Short mmCIF file of C-alpha atoms in Angstrom, two decimals:
data_model
loop_
_atom_site.label_atom_id
_atom_site.label_comp_id
_atom_site.label_asym_id
_atom_site.label_seq_id
_atom_site.Cartn_x
_atom_site.Cartn_y
_atom_site.Cartn_z
CA MET A 7 -29.84 16.16 -4.91
CA GLY A 8 -31.21 12.66 -4.28
CA LYS A 9 -29.43 9.89 -2.44
CA TRP A 10 -25.87 10.47 -3.63
CA TYR A 11 -24.62 7.22 -2.10
CA LYS A 12 -26.88 5.07 -4.30
CA LEU A 13 -25.92 3.74 -7.72
CA ASP A 14 -28.28 3.78 -10.67
CA ARG A 15 -28.19 1.04 -13.28
CA ARG A 16 -25.42 2.66 -15.32
CA TYR A 17 -23.08 3.07 -12.36
CA GLY A 18 -24.16 -0.28 -10.92
CA VAL A 19 -22.85 -2.00 -14.04
CA LEU A 20 -19.64 0.04 -13.76
CA TYR A 21 -19.27 -1.10 -10.14
CA ILE A 22 -19.69 -4.79 -10.97
CA LYS A 23 -17.09 -4.62 -13.75
CA LEU A 24 -14.62 -2.66 -11.63
CA ALA A 25 -15.02 -5.03 -8.66
CA VAL A 26 -14.55 -8.13 -10.85
CA LEU A 27 -11.39 -6.75 -12.48
CA SER A 28 -10.05 -5.69 -9.07
CA LEU A 29 -10.67 -9.20 -7.73
CA LEU A 30 -8.78 -10.61 -10.72
CA TYR A 31 -5.93 -8.26 -9.86
CA VAL A 32 -5.60 -9.47 -6.25
CA PHE A 33 -6.23 -13.11 -7.17
CA PRO A 34 -2.48 -14.05 -7.24
CA VAL A 35 -2.13 -12.95 -3.59
CA VAL A 36 -5.19 -14.97 -2.62
CA LEU A 37 -3.75 -17.95 -4.46
CA ALA A 38 -0.33 -17.55 -2.80
CA ASN A 39 -2.06 -17.78 0.61
CA MET A 40 1.06 -16.63 2.45
CA TYR A 41 1.49 -15.22 5.94
CA TYR A 42 2.95 -11.77 5.26
CA ASN A 43 5.20 -10.27 7.98
CA ASP A 44 2.89 -9.27 10.90
CA ASP A 45 0.47 -12.02 9.84
CA LEU A 46 2.91 -14.58 11.25
CA ALA A 47 2.44 -13.43 14.83
CA ARG A 48 -1.20 -12.44 14.59
CA SER A 49 -2.26 -15.79 13.17
CA LEU A 50 -0.29 -17.67 15.85
CA TYR A 51 -0.87 -15.58 18.97
CA GLY A 52 -4.25 -14.09 18.01
CA ALA A 53 -2.74 -10.75 19.05
CA THR A 54 -3.89 -7.41 17.66
CA GLY A 55 -1.40 -4.60 18.23
CA TRP A 56 -3.10 -2.04 16.01
CA SER A 57 -3.95 0.20 18.96
CA GLY A 58 -0.27 0.30 19.90
CA ASP A 59 0.37 1.58 16.36
CA GLY A 60 -2.09 4.40 16.96
CA ARG A 61 -4.84 2.69 14.94
CA PRO A 62 -7.63 2.03 17.46
CA LEU A 63 -10.36 2.14 14.82
CA GLY A 64 -8.48 -0.46 12.81
CA GLU A 65 -8.35 -2.69 15.85
CA ALA A 66 -12.06 -2.24 16.48
CA LEU A 67 -12.79 -3.13 12.85
CA MET A 68 -10.80 -6.37 12.98
CA LEU A 69 -12.23 -7.35 16.35
CA PHE A 70 -15.70 -6.89 14.88
CA LEU A 71 -14.89 -9.03 11.83
CA CYS A 72 -13.27 -11.74 13.96
CA GLY A 73 -15.95 -11.75 16.66
CA GLY A 74 -13.62 -10.48 19.39
CA GLU A 75 -10.25 -11.60 20.74
CA PRO A 76 -8.17 -13.50 19.96
CA VAL A 77 -8.30 -12.44 16.31
CA SER A 78 -8.59 -15.39 13.96
CA ASP A 79 -7.26 -15.78 10.46
CA ILE A 80 -10.28 -15.12 8.21
CA ALA A 81 -8.27 -14.51 5.02
CA PRO A 82 -9.01 -13.87 2.22
CA LEU A 83 -12.25 -12.27 3.48
CA PRO A 84 -10.61 -8.95 4.56
CA LEU A 85 -9.02 -8.54 1.14
CA ILE A 86 -12.24 -9.39 -0.71
CA LEU A 87 -14.20 -6.94 1.44
CA SER A 88 -11.53 -4.31 0.75
CA VAL A 89 -11.96 -4.76 -3.01
CA PHE A 90 -15.74 -4.45 -2.85
CA LEU A 91 -15.58 -1.40 -0.58
CA LEU A 92 -12.93 0.47 -2.56
CA SER A 93 -14.63 -0.30 -5.89
CA TYR A 94 -17.95 1.02 -4.56
CA VAL A 95 -16.44 4.26 -3.26
CA LEU A 96 -14.47 4.79 -6.48
CA VAL A 97 -17.68 4.50 -8.50
CA LEU A 98 -19.36 6.99 -6.13
CA TYR A 99 -16.43 9.33 -6.74
CA ALA A 100 -16.81 8.94 -10.51
CA LYS A 101 -20.55 9.53 -10.26
CA ALA A 102 -20.04 12.76 -8.32
CA ASN A 103 -17.12 14.15 -10.31
CA LEU A 104 -16.98 12.50 -13.73
CA ASP A 105 -20.61 12.12 -14.72
CA SER A 106 -20.29 14.79 -17.41
CA VAL A 107 -17.56 12.77 -19.12
CA PHE A 108 -19.00 9.32 -18.47
CA ASP A 109 -17.27 6.70 -20.60
CA GLU A 110 -17.55 3.24 -19.07
CA THR A 111 -14.51 1.63 -20.67
CA PHE A 112 -12.28 4.64 -20.07
CA LEU A 113 -13.50 5.04 -16.49
CA ILE A 114 -12.77 1.40 -15.66
CA CYS A 115 -9.22 1.78 -16.96
CA ILE A 116 -8.39 4.89 -14.94
CA LEU A 117 -10.22 3.84 -11.75
CA LEU A 118 -8.20 0.63 -11.76
CA PHE A 119 -5.05 2.69 -11.27
CA VAL A 120 -5.99 3.17 -7.60
CA ILE A 121 -5.85 -0.51 -6.67
CA THR A 122 -3.25 -1.55 -9.27
CA ASN A 123 -0.80 0.91 -7.74
CA PRO A 124 2.41 -1.21 -7.78
CA PHE A 125 3.50 0.25 -4.45
CA ALA A 126 0.32 -1.10 -2.83
CA VAL A 127 1.01 -4.79 -3.52
CA VAL A 128 2.37 -4.99 0.02
CA ASN A 129 -0.84 -3.51 1.43
CA VAL A 130 -2.80 -6.09 -0.56
CA SER A 131 -0.59 -8.91 0.77
CA TYR A 132 -1.47 -8.56 4.46
CA ARG A 133 -4.09 -11.12 5.51
CA PHE A 134 -5.29 -9.01 8.46
CA ASP A 135 -4.29 -5.39 7.76
CA SER A 136 -5.52 -5.10 4.18
CA ILE A 137 -9.06 -4.08 5.09
CA ILE A 138 -7.79 -1.54 7.65
CA MET A 139 -5.52 0.11 5.08
CA PHE A 140 -8.03 0.13 2.25
CA SER A 141 -10.82 1.37 4.52
CA ALA A 142 -8.70 4.46 5.16
CA LEU A 143 -8.16 4.84 1.42
CA SER A 144 -11.88 4.47 0.75
CA LEU A 145 -12.83 7.11 3.32
CA SER A 146 -10.71 9.69 1.49
CA PHE A 147 -12.56 9.07 -1.77
CA LEU A 148 -15.89 9.04 0.04
CA ILE A 149 -15.43 12.60 1.32
CA PHE A 150 -14.77 13.87 -2.20
CA ALA A 151 -17.71 11.87 -3.52
CA MET A 152 -20.12 13.89 -1.39
CA PRO A 153 -22.09 16.51 -3.34
CA ASP A 154 -20.78 20.08 -3.46
CA ALA A 155 -24.36 21.19 -2.85
CA LEU A 156 -24.13 20.12 0.80
CA SER A 157 -23.77 22.95 3.29
CA SER A 158 -20.26 24.03 4.24
CA VAL A 159 -20.89 23.16 7.89
CA TRP A 160 -22.02 19.65 7.01
CA LEU A 161 -19.03 19.13 4.69
CA PHE A 162 -16.69 20.29 7.45
CA ILE A 163 -18.23 17.98 10.06
CA CYS A 164 -18.15 14.92 7.78
CA SER A 165 -14.59 15.72 6.72
CA PHE A 166 -13.52 16.17 10.34
CA LEU A 167 -14.90 12.75 11.25
CA ALA A 168 -13.31 11.21 8.16
CA GLY A 169 -9.92 12.80 8.89
CA THR A 170 -9.99 11.43 12.45
CA ALA A 171 -11.08 8.01 11.21
CA ILE A 172 -8.41 7.84 8.49
CA MET A 173 -5.67 8.62 11.00
CA SER A 174 -7.15 6.04 13.38
CA LEU A 175 -7.10 3.42 10.61
CA TYR A 176 -3.91 4.00 8.63
CA GLN A 177 -2.09 7.32 8.78
CA ALA A 178 -0.25 6.81 5.49
CA ALA A 179 -3.53 7.22 3.56
CA ILE A 180 -4.16 10.81 4.70
CA GLY A 181 -2.08 12.25 1.86
CA LEU A 182 -4.69 11.04 -0.62
CA CYS A 183 -7.03 13.80 0.58
CA ALA A 184 -4.58 16.50 -0.50
CA ALA A 185 -4.20 14.86 -3.92
CA LEU A 186 -7.99 14.69 -4.35
CA PHE A 187 -8.23 18.37 -3.45
CA ILE A 188 -5.78 19.16 -6.27
CA ILE A 189 -7.99 17.16 -8.64
CA HIS A 190 -10.96 19.15 -7.33
CA LEU A 191 -9.11 22.33 -8.30
CA PHE A 192 -8.51 20.84 -11.74
CA TYR A 193 -12.27 20.48 -12.21
CA ALA A 194 -12.70 24.12 -11.26
CA VAL A 195 -9.96 25.27 -13.67
CA LEU A 196 -11.64 23.44 -16.55
CA GLY A 197 -15.03 24.86 -15.56
CA ALA A 198 -16.45 21.41 -14.83
CA GLY A 199 -18.75 22.71 -12.09
CA LYS A 200 -16.60 21.78 -9.10
CA ALA A 201 -16.49 24.50 -6.46
CA ALA A 202 -13.02 25.13 -5.06
CA VAL A 203 -14.67 26.48 -1.92
CA SER A 204 -16.33 23.14 -1.14
CA GLY A 205 -12.98 21.42 -1.62
CA ALA A 206 -11.41 23.88 0.81
CA TRP A 207 -14.07 23.09 3.42
CA ARG A 208 -13.32 19.40 2.98
CA MET A 209 -9.58 19.95 3.47
CA ALA A 210 -10.17 22.18 6.49
CA GLY A 211 -12.29 19.47 8.10
CA ILE A 212 -9.82 16.70 7.28
CA GLY A 213 -6.93 18.79 8.61
CA ALA A 214 -8.85 19.53 11.80
CA GLY A 215 -9.62 15.83 12.20
CA ALA A 216 -5.96 14.90 11.73
CA LEU A 217 -4.94 17.53 14.28
CA PHE A 218 -7.56 16.26 16.73
CA TYR A 219 -6.16 12.76 16.27
CA LYS A 220 -2.62 13.95 16.93
CA LEU A 221 -3.54 15.91 20.06
CA MET A 222 -6.24 13.73 21.61
CA ILE A 223 -5.91 10.17 20.29
CA ALA A 224 -2.35 9.36 19.25
CA GLY A 225 -0.89 10.01 22.70
CA ARG A 226 -3.33 7.56 24.28
CA TYR A 227 -2.75 4.73 21.86
CA VAL A 228 0.73 4.91 20.33
CA SER A 229 3.03 2.76 22.43
CA SER A 230 5.61 4.85 24.29
CA THR A 231 7.84 1.95 25.30
CA ASP A 232 9.12 0.65 21.96
CA TRP A 233 10.10 1.62 18.41
CA ARG A 234 6.58 2.78 17.56
CA TYR A 235 6.91 5.95 19.61
CA GLU A 236 10.06 6.97 17.75
CA ALA A 237 8.52 6.06 14.40
CA SER A 238 5.52 8.35 15.03
CA ARG A 239 7.53 11.34 16.26
CA VAL A 240 7.27 14.44 14.03
CA VAL A 241 9.95 17.04 13.47
CA GLY A 242 10.00 20.09 15.71
CA PHE A 243 10.52 23.75 14.87
CA ALA A 244 14.30 23.65 14.96
CA PRO A 245 16.23 24.83 11.85
CA GLU A 246 17.39 21.28 11.08
CA SER A 247 13.75 20.18 10.79
CA VAL A 248 13.49 21.77 7.35
CA LYS A 249 16.46 19.71 6.20
CA ILE A 250 14.86 16.52 7.56
CA VAL A 251 11.62 17.19 5.66
CA ILE A 252 13.46 18.00 2.42
CA ASP A 253 15.59 14.88 2.80
CA ASN A 254 12.48 12.79 3.37
CA ILE A 255 10.86 14.17 0.22
CA MET A 256 13.99 13.53 -1.84
CA ASN A 257 14.30 10.00 -0.46
CA ALA A 258 10.66 9.33 -1.34
CA CYS A 259 11.27 10.51 -4.91
CA ARG A 260 14.37 8.30 -5.14
CA TYR A 261 12.33 5.39 -3.85
CA ILE A 262 9.74 5.86 -6.60
CA LYS A 263 12.53 6.23 -9.17
CA LYS A 264 13.98 2.94 -7.93
CA TYR A 265 10.77 1.20 -8.96
CA LEU A 266 10.57 2.96 -12.32
CA THR A 267 14.13 2.00 -13.24
CA GLY A 268 13.36 -1.64 -12.51
CA ILE A 269 10.36 -2.10 -14.83
CA SER A 270 10.52 -3.12 -18.47
CA HIS A 271 11.40 -0.54 -21.13
CA LEU A 272 8.04 -1.07 -22.83
CA ASN A 273 6.17 -0.46 -19.59
CA ARG A 274 8.19 2.70 -18.98
CA ILE A 275 7.49 3.96 -22.51
CA PHE A 276 3.73 3.50 -22.09
CA LEU A 277 3.78 5.27 -18.71
CA ILE A 278 5.75 8.21 -20.10
CA LEU A 279 3.50 8.52 -23.13
CA PHE A 280 0.42 8.28 -20.95
CA CYS A 281 1.57 10.96 -18.50
CA LEU A 282 3.12 13.44 -20.93
CA GLY A 283 0.38 12.91 -23.51
CA SER A 284 -2.38 13.52 -20.97
CA VAL A 285 -0.84 16.69 -19.53
CA GLY A 286 -0.04 18.03 -22.99
CA ALA A 287 -3.51 17.23 -24.30
CA VAL A 288 -5.40 18.93 -21.47
CA LEU A 289 -3.06 21.94 -21.62
CA TYR A 290 -3.82 22.25 -25.35
CA LEU A 291 -7.53 21.98 -24.60
CA TYR A 292 -7.30 24.72 -21.97
CA LEU A 293 -5.28 27.13 -24.10
CA ARG A 294 -7.72 26.78 -27.00
CA ASP A 295 -10.57 27.99 -24.81
CA ARG A 296 -10.99 31.67 -25.72
CA HIS A 297 -12.76 32.41 -22.45
CA ASN A 298 -9.47 32.16 -20.60
CA LYS A 299 -7.44 35.37 -20.86
CA GLY A 300 -4.64 37.26 -19.16
CA VAL A 301 -3.44 36.28 -15.70
CA VAL A 302 -6.20 33.71 -15.28
CA ARG A 303 -5.11 31.98 -18.48
CA THR A 304 -1.44 31.94 -17.45
CA GLY A 305 -2.19 30.79 -13.91
CA GLY A 306 -4.43 27.99 -15.13
CA ALA A 307 -1.79 26.79 -17.60
CA VAL A 308 0.90 26.74 -14.92
CA PHE A 309 -1.41 24.84 -12.59
CA LEU A 310 -2.16 22.22 -15.24
CA LEU A 311 1.56 21.73 -15.84
CA VAL A 312 2.61 21.31 -12.22
CA SER A 313 -0.54 19.80 -10.67
CA PRO A 314 0.25 16.14 -11.58
CA VAL A 315 3.56 16.44 -9.76
CA LEU A 316 1.86 18.17 -6.84
CA ALA A 317 -0.75 15.42 -6.69
CA ALA A 318 1.92 12.71 -6.70
CA VAL A 319 3.95 14.42 -3.96
CA SER A 320 0.80 15.12 -1.93
CA THR A 321 0.07 11.41 -1.64
CA PHE A 322 3.06 10.96 0.66
CA LEU A 323 3.75 14.53 1.82
CA PRO A 324 2.12 14.30 5.30
CA LEU A 325 4.52 11.49 6.20
CA MET A 326 7.54 13.60 5.33
CA VAL A 327 7.31 15.46 8.65
CA LEU A 328 8.26 12.31 10.57
CA SER A 329 11.68 12.60 12.16
CA ALA A 330 12.67 8.95 11.62
CA LEU A 331 10.96 7.92 8.39
CA THR A 332 11.93 4.64 6.76
CA MET A 333 10.88 4.30 3.13
CA ARG A 334 8.69 1.26 2.68
CA SER A 335 6.34 0.35 -0.12
CA ARG A 336 3.24 0.26 2.06
CA ILE A 337 3.40 3.97 2.96
CA PHE A 338 2.85 4.82 -0.73
CA ILE A 339 -0.62 3.26 -0.71
CA SER A 340 -2.15 6.50 -2.04
CA PHE A 341 0.27 6.95 -4.93
CA GLY A 342 -2.08 5.34 -7.46
CA VAL A 343 -4.30 8.43 -7.39
CA SER A 344 -1.60 10.35 -9.29
CA LEU A 345 -2.13 8.09 -12.31
CA LEU A 346 -5.88 8.37 -11.78
CA TYR A 347 -5.49 12.14 -12.06
CA VAL A 348 -3.50 11.83 -15.29
CA GLY A 349 -6.22 9.55 -16.63
CA ILE A 350 -8.90 12.09 -15.69
CA MET A 351 -6.98 14.71 -17.66
CA LEU A 352 -7.03 12.50 -20.74
CA LEU A 353 -10.71 11.69 -20.20
CA PHE A 354 -11.64 15.39 -20.27
CA PHE A 355 -9.60 15.87 -23.42
CA CYS A 356 -11.35 12.98 -25.17
CA ARG A 357 -14.74 14.48 -24.34
CA LYS A 358 -13.82 17.26 -26.76
CA TYR A 359 -11.88 15.17 -29.29
CA ARG A 360 -13.81 11.91 -29.54
CA LYS A 361 -11.75 10.62 -32.45
CA LEU A 362 -8.78 10.15 -30.13
CA ARG A 363 -10.80 8.17 -27.57
CA ASN A 364 -9.80 4.69 -28.75
CA GLY A 365 -6.11 5.54 -28.80
CA ALA A 366 -6.34 7.02 -25.31
CA ILE A 367 -8.10 3.91 -23.99
CA VAL A 368 -5.42 1.66 -25.51
CA LEU A 369 -2.72 3.74 -23.83
CA ALA A 370 -4.44 3.63 -20.41
CA ALA A 371 -5.28 -0.06 -20.74
CA ALA A 372 -1.66 -0.87 -21.63
CA CYS A 373 -0.44 0.80 -18.42
CA VAL A 374 -3.01 -1.15 -16.38
CA PHE A 375 -2.04 -4.36 -18.15
CA PHE A 376 1.61 -3.99 -17.14
CA HIS A 377 0.49 -3.42 -13.55
CA PHE A 378 -1.39 -6.71 -13.79
CA THR A 379 1.69 -8.52 -15.13
CA PHE A 380 3.75 -7.09 -12.25
CA MET A 381 1.18 -8.30 -9.72
CA TYR A 382 0.92 -11.78 -11.23
CA SER A 383 4.72 -12.09 -11.33
CA TYR A 384 4.79 -10.99 -7.70
CA GLY A 385 2.01 -13.36 -6.65
CA ASN A 386 3.66 -16.39 -8.23
CA ALA A 387 7.05 -15.44 -6.77
CA LEU A 388 5.38 -15.02 -3.36
CA LYS A 389 3.88 -18.50 -3.63
CA SER A 390 7.22 -19.97 -4.72
CA GLN A 391 9.02 -18.36 -1.77
CA ASP A 392 6.34 -19.58 0.62
CA GLU A 393 6.71 -23.16 -0.62
CA TYR A 394 10.49 -23.01 -0.32
CA GLN A 395 10.32 -21.49 3.16
CA LYS A 396 7.98 -24.26 4.27
CA TYR A 397 10.43 -26.80 2.90
CA LEU A 398 13.20 -25.15 4.97
CA VAL A 399 11.21 -24.77 8.16
CA TYR A 400 9.97 -28.38 8.00
CA HIS A 401 13.56 -29.64 7.91
CA ILE A 402 14.77 -27.18 10.54
CA ALA A 403 11.93 -28.10 12.90
CA HIS A 404 12.67 -31.80 12.35
CA ASP A 405 16.38 -31.30 13.04
CA LEU A 406 15.73 -29.21 16.17
CA GLU A 407 13.34 -31.78 17.57
CA GLY A 408 15.92 -34.48 16.92
CA ILE A 409 18.74 -32.56 18.58
CA ASN A 410 16.57 -31.59 21.53
CA GLY A 411 15.03 -35.01 22.03
CA ASP A 412 15.93 -35.05 25.74
CA GLY A 413 14.89 -31.43 26.30
CA SER A 414 18.34 -30.24 27.38
CA PHE A 415 18.34 -27.19 25.08
CA GLN A 416 16.29 -24.10 25.83
CA THR A 417 17.02 -21.61 23.05
CA VAL A 418 17.39 -21.54 19.28
CA SER A 419 19.01 -18.68 17.36
CA PHE A 420 19.47 -17.97 13.68
CA ALA A 421 22.54 -16.54 11.98
CA GLY A 422 23.02 -15.60 8.37
CA GLN A 423 20.44 -14.95 5.68
CA PRO A 424 18.09 -17.71 4.46
CA PRO A 425 18.17 -18.11 0.67
CA LYS A 426 15.43 -17.14 -1.74
CA ALA A 427 13.75 -19.73 -3.93
CA ARG A 428 15.37 -19.97 -7.36
CA GLN A 429 12.25 -18.73 -9.12
CA VAL A 430 12.22 -15.73 -6.78
CA GLN A 431 15.86 -14.98 -7.54
CA LYS A 432 15.00 -14.92 -11.24
CA ILE A 433 12.02 -12.60 -10.92
CA CYS A 434 13.93 -10.29 -8.55
CA SER A 435 16.68 -9.95 -11.15
CA LYS A 436 14.00 -8.72 -13.57
CA TYR A 437 12.18 -6.57 -11.02
CA PRO A 438 14.79 -5.50 -8.39
CA PHE A 439 12.03 -3.72 -6.48
CA MET A 440 10.62 -7.13 -5.51
CA ASN A 441 13.66 -7.83 -3.32
CA GLU A 442 11.99 -5.63 -0.73
CA LEU A 443 8.45 -6.85 -1.34
CA ILE A 444 8.99 -10.60 -0.93
CA PRO A 445 9.75 -11.45 2.71
CA VAL A 446 12.40 -14.01 3.62
CA TYR A 447 12.11 -15.88 6.90
CA LEU A 448 13.72 -16.99 9.36
CA ASP A 449 15.47 -14.69 11.85
CA ASN A 450 15.41 -13.98 15.59
CA ASP A 451 12.38 -11.69 15.59
CA THR A 452 9.56 -13.35 17.51
CA TRP A 453 6.92 -11.12 15.89
CA ILE A 454 7.77 -11.39 12.20
CA GLY A 455 10.68 -13.66 11.21
CA GLY A 456 11.44 -16.19 13.91
CA VAL A 457 7.83 -16.77 14.88
CA TRP A 458 7.49 -18.65 11.57
CA LEU A 459 9.29 -21.52 13.32
CA TYR A 460 6.69 -21.59 16.10
CA HIS A 461 4.06 -22.54 13.53
CA TYR A 462 5.84 -25.89 13.21
CA LEU A 463 7.55 -26.29 16.60
CA GLN A 464 6.16 -26.51 20.11
CA TYR A 465 7.22 -24.03 22.81
CA ASP A 466 10.04 -26.13 24.26
CA LEU A 467 12.55 -23.87 22.52
CA THR A 468 12.73 -20.09 22.85
CA ILE A 469 14.00 -17.92 20.00
CA GLY A 470 16.79 -15.59 21.10
CA ASN A 471 19.52 -13.38 19.67
CA ILE A 472 23.06 -14.62 19.17
CA ASP A 473 26.09 -13.21 21.01
CA GLU A 474 29.87 -13.19 20.47
CA SER A 475 30.34 -16.67 21.93
CA ASP A 476 27.83 -18.03 19.41
CA TRP A 477 29.82 -16.53 16.54
CA GLU A 478 32.98 -18.10 17.94
CA VAL A 479 31.26 -21.50 17.91
CA ILE A 480 30.14 -20.94 14.31
CA GLN A 481 33.63 -19.95 13.18
CA GLU A 482 35.67 -22.49 15.11
CA GLY A 483 33.37 -25.30 16.23
CA GLU A 484 32.09 -28.42 14.51
CA PRO A 485 28.40 -28.47 13.56
CA GLU A 486 26.09 -31.04 15.08
CA LEU A 487 24.67 -31.58 11.62
CA SER A 488 25.07 -29.83 8.30
CA ASN A 489 23.65 -29.64 4.78
CA SER A 490 24.17 -27.39 1.77
CA VAL A 491 21.86 -24.68 3.13
CA TYR A 492 22.45 -24.51 6.89
CA SER A 493 24.38 -26.02 9.79
CA CYS A 494 23.32 -26.54 13.40
CA TYR A 495 25.80 -25.70 16.17
CA LEU A 496 25.53 -26.24 19.92
CA ASN A 497 26.59 -23.67 22.52
CA GLY A 498 25.59 -24.51 26.08
CA THR A 499 21.82 -24.71 26.13
CA ARG A 500 21.49 -22.93 22.78
CA ILE A 501 21.09 -24.39 19.29
CA ILE A 502 22.37 -22.11 16.53
CA VAL A 503 21.04 -22.49 12.99
CA HIS A 504 23.56 -20.88 10.66
CA PHE A 505 22.53 -20.25 7.04
CA HIS A 506 25.54 -20.53 4.75
#
């Protein structure tokens, strides 16, 4: 069996190319150099908070990288490490499962789908969390990169440890394991030498590890005094629980559709051709095999038809049992594997029909290219918004320091919605999905929005929420100063910044 975790020269070259292209993909985020949501507080306070989210292993990882508390901003190192780690594990996965259909150019195209997943641009954007999230993703691939020849007991133990670790890093990535199991079944259906039994042992171990996490770890680490407890609560066994799960699944599908309806027509055409062409091609390949007869033939054909949908749904299915699930892009971090699966289908077809290889590569590469254009548009819009927000916060901090020159005011509050940069408004009109992805500061949240002000203002003003008397001052009072974007009002010891 050899050392399965080592790369020979052929796969070493594949790894270098995949890592370089992945680095080029995340380069716009590195260039934007923006504090993304939770980064605002972590970079200022040096706080962690991952244990309170039920991610103790993630906290341990960041404390190790930062040399202990307080955590320091070491970006873009976590993102770069994430790219190298994920690329390595993806190549191990290809070595273990796709060696019989090795095609370097084709493999690079379809492996890129995992990191160029458009829903994962948020996960890429975090300066601290990115390596925690992508470590969980990498562990899932690592389990299915292990040889089938390993004993069932050893596969179960490794999978159990991986399942516990994934949940302790980033729970949203656990669905990837179910999708990879479906791909494992695909190998078995096509007679590619993958044992369904070994895949079942993997899933049993991962499921046991996830259950162990839920029973023994989550209760000790998930905060029970704030919103995180409610966010982690799963549905019970009441009749209405089924409705909640179904609603969650439907909302997730609508969320994905929202992205698809916002991309260019050309991009959508290539994606449709890629998906339908791949499924149709592999179904044709399967039906032409005269060894498949009767019920086995029919069952295999049905599986090939529905398995891409099952794989896509599996990437987010474990989260659907949460009782208070809010759809956010970052929880779809595993969704890219569904396109990887479609690409694998096409790869197997081209092994038989080599003349169609170049056309298939062009189709896959076109889909990847549009993911790159989406990321580069996002990265430049992110940078533009960051520059505009700095322009705003500089002026606001200057005005607040001028108003509070004698120290008579204690609190500052924000009302209204800060504007987006004009470039960002333009790109969001093209890609409506980016309205959610590009954060807009400031507000009264001292962990994400309002803490942005603390980066430029000393602690002689406390950020607080506004009340009814503040709104009365805004509606009826005269501002202390005003410009075309915001006005500053005074109410007792509070300064109110109202965005028009």
